[in-house]
Amino acid sequence: MSVIVNLDVVMAKRKISSGELAEKLDITPANLSILKTGKAKAIRFSTLNKLCEILNCQPGDILVYERTNDNDSE
């Protein structure tokens, strides 16, 4: 089971650069990169709220849960 981060897809659709988004979010480009690549262990609701506000999207546009077939289905 895993959560897929589609932030780069939403950014491309909105035609916003990483630098511009990082500035609007008031986070470092490095931290935005960690979010975009799915390497973040957590995301604050305040950051998610601001992302959705800036990108005019829903949380489900950015984060998607996909079940993996690893035979752990109990």
Coordinates of C-alpha atoms in Angstrom, one line a residue:
M1 CA 0.0 0.0 0.0
S2 CA 1.3 3.4 -0.8
V3 CA 0.4 7.0 -1.3
I4 CA 1.3 8.4 -4.7
V5 CA 2.2 12.1 -4.9
N6 CA 1.0 13.8 -8.1
L7 CA 2.2 17.3 -7.2
D8 CA 4.4 17.5 -10.3
V9 CA 1.4 16.7 -12.5
V10 CA -0.8 19.3 -10.9
M11 CA 2.0 21.9 -11.2
A12 CA 2.4 21.1 -14.9
K13 CA -1.3 21.5 -15.5
R14 CA -1.3 24.9 -13.6
K15 CA 1.9 25.9 -15.4
I16 CA 3.7 26.8 -12.2
S17 CA 7.4 26.3 -11.6
S18 CA 9.0 24.7 -8.5
G19 CA 10.6 28.0 -7.6
E20 CA 7.4 30.0 -7.9
L21 CA 5.5 27.4 -5.9
A22 CA 8.2 27.1 -3.2
E23 CA 8.1 30.9 -2.8
K24 CA 4.3 31.1 -2.5
L25 CA 4.3 28.2 0.0
D26 CA 7.2 29.9 1.9
I27 CA 9.2 26.7 1.9
T28 CA 12.6 25.9 0.5
P29 CA 13.0 24.5 -3.0
A30 CA 14.7 21.5 -1.4
N31 CA 11.6 20.8 0.9
L32 CA 9.3 21.2 -2.1
S33 CA 11.4 18.6 -4.0
I34 CA 11.0 16.2 -1.1
L35 CA 7.3 16.6 -1.3
K36 CA 7.2 16.3 -5.1
T37 CA 9.3 13.1 -5.1
G38 CA 7.2 11.4 -2.4
K39 CA 10.1 11.2 -0.1
A40 CA 8.4 13.2 2.7
K41 CA 7.3 11.1 5.7
A42 CA 4.4 13.6 6.5
I43 CA 2.8 16.8 5.3
R44 CA 1.2 19.4 7.5
F45 CA -2.4 20.1 6.9
S46 CA -1.5 23.8 6.8
T47 CA 0.9 23.1 3.9
L48 CA -1.7 20.9 2.1
N49 CA -4.3 23.6 2.6
K50 CA -1.9 26.2 1.1
L51 CA -1.0 23.9 -1.8
C52 CA -4.7 23.4 -2.7
E53 CA -5.3 27.1 -2.4
I54 CA -2.4 28.1 -4.7
L55 CA -3.0 25.3 -7.2
N56 CA -6.8 25.6 -7.1
C57 CA -7.2 21.8 -6.5
Q58 CA -8.4 19.2 -4.1
P59 CA -6.1 17.1 -1.8
G60 CA -7.1 14.1 -3.9
D61 CA -5.6 15.7 -7.0
I62 CA -2.2 15.8 -5.2
L63 CA -2.3 12.6 -3.1
V64 CA -3.6 9.3 -4.3
Y65 CA -3.7 6.0 -2.4
E66 CA -2.9 2.8 -4.4
R67 CA -3.1 -0.6 -3.0
T68 CA -0.2 -2.9 -3.8
N69 CA -0.5 -6.6 -4.5
D70 CA 1.9 -7.9 -2.0
N71 CA -0.3 -10.7 -0.6
D72 CA -0.9 -8.7 2.6
S73 CA -4.7 -8.5 2.1
E74 CA -6.3 -9.7 5.3

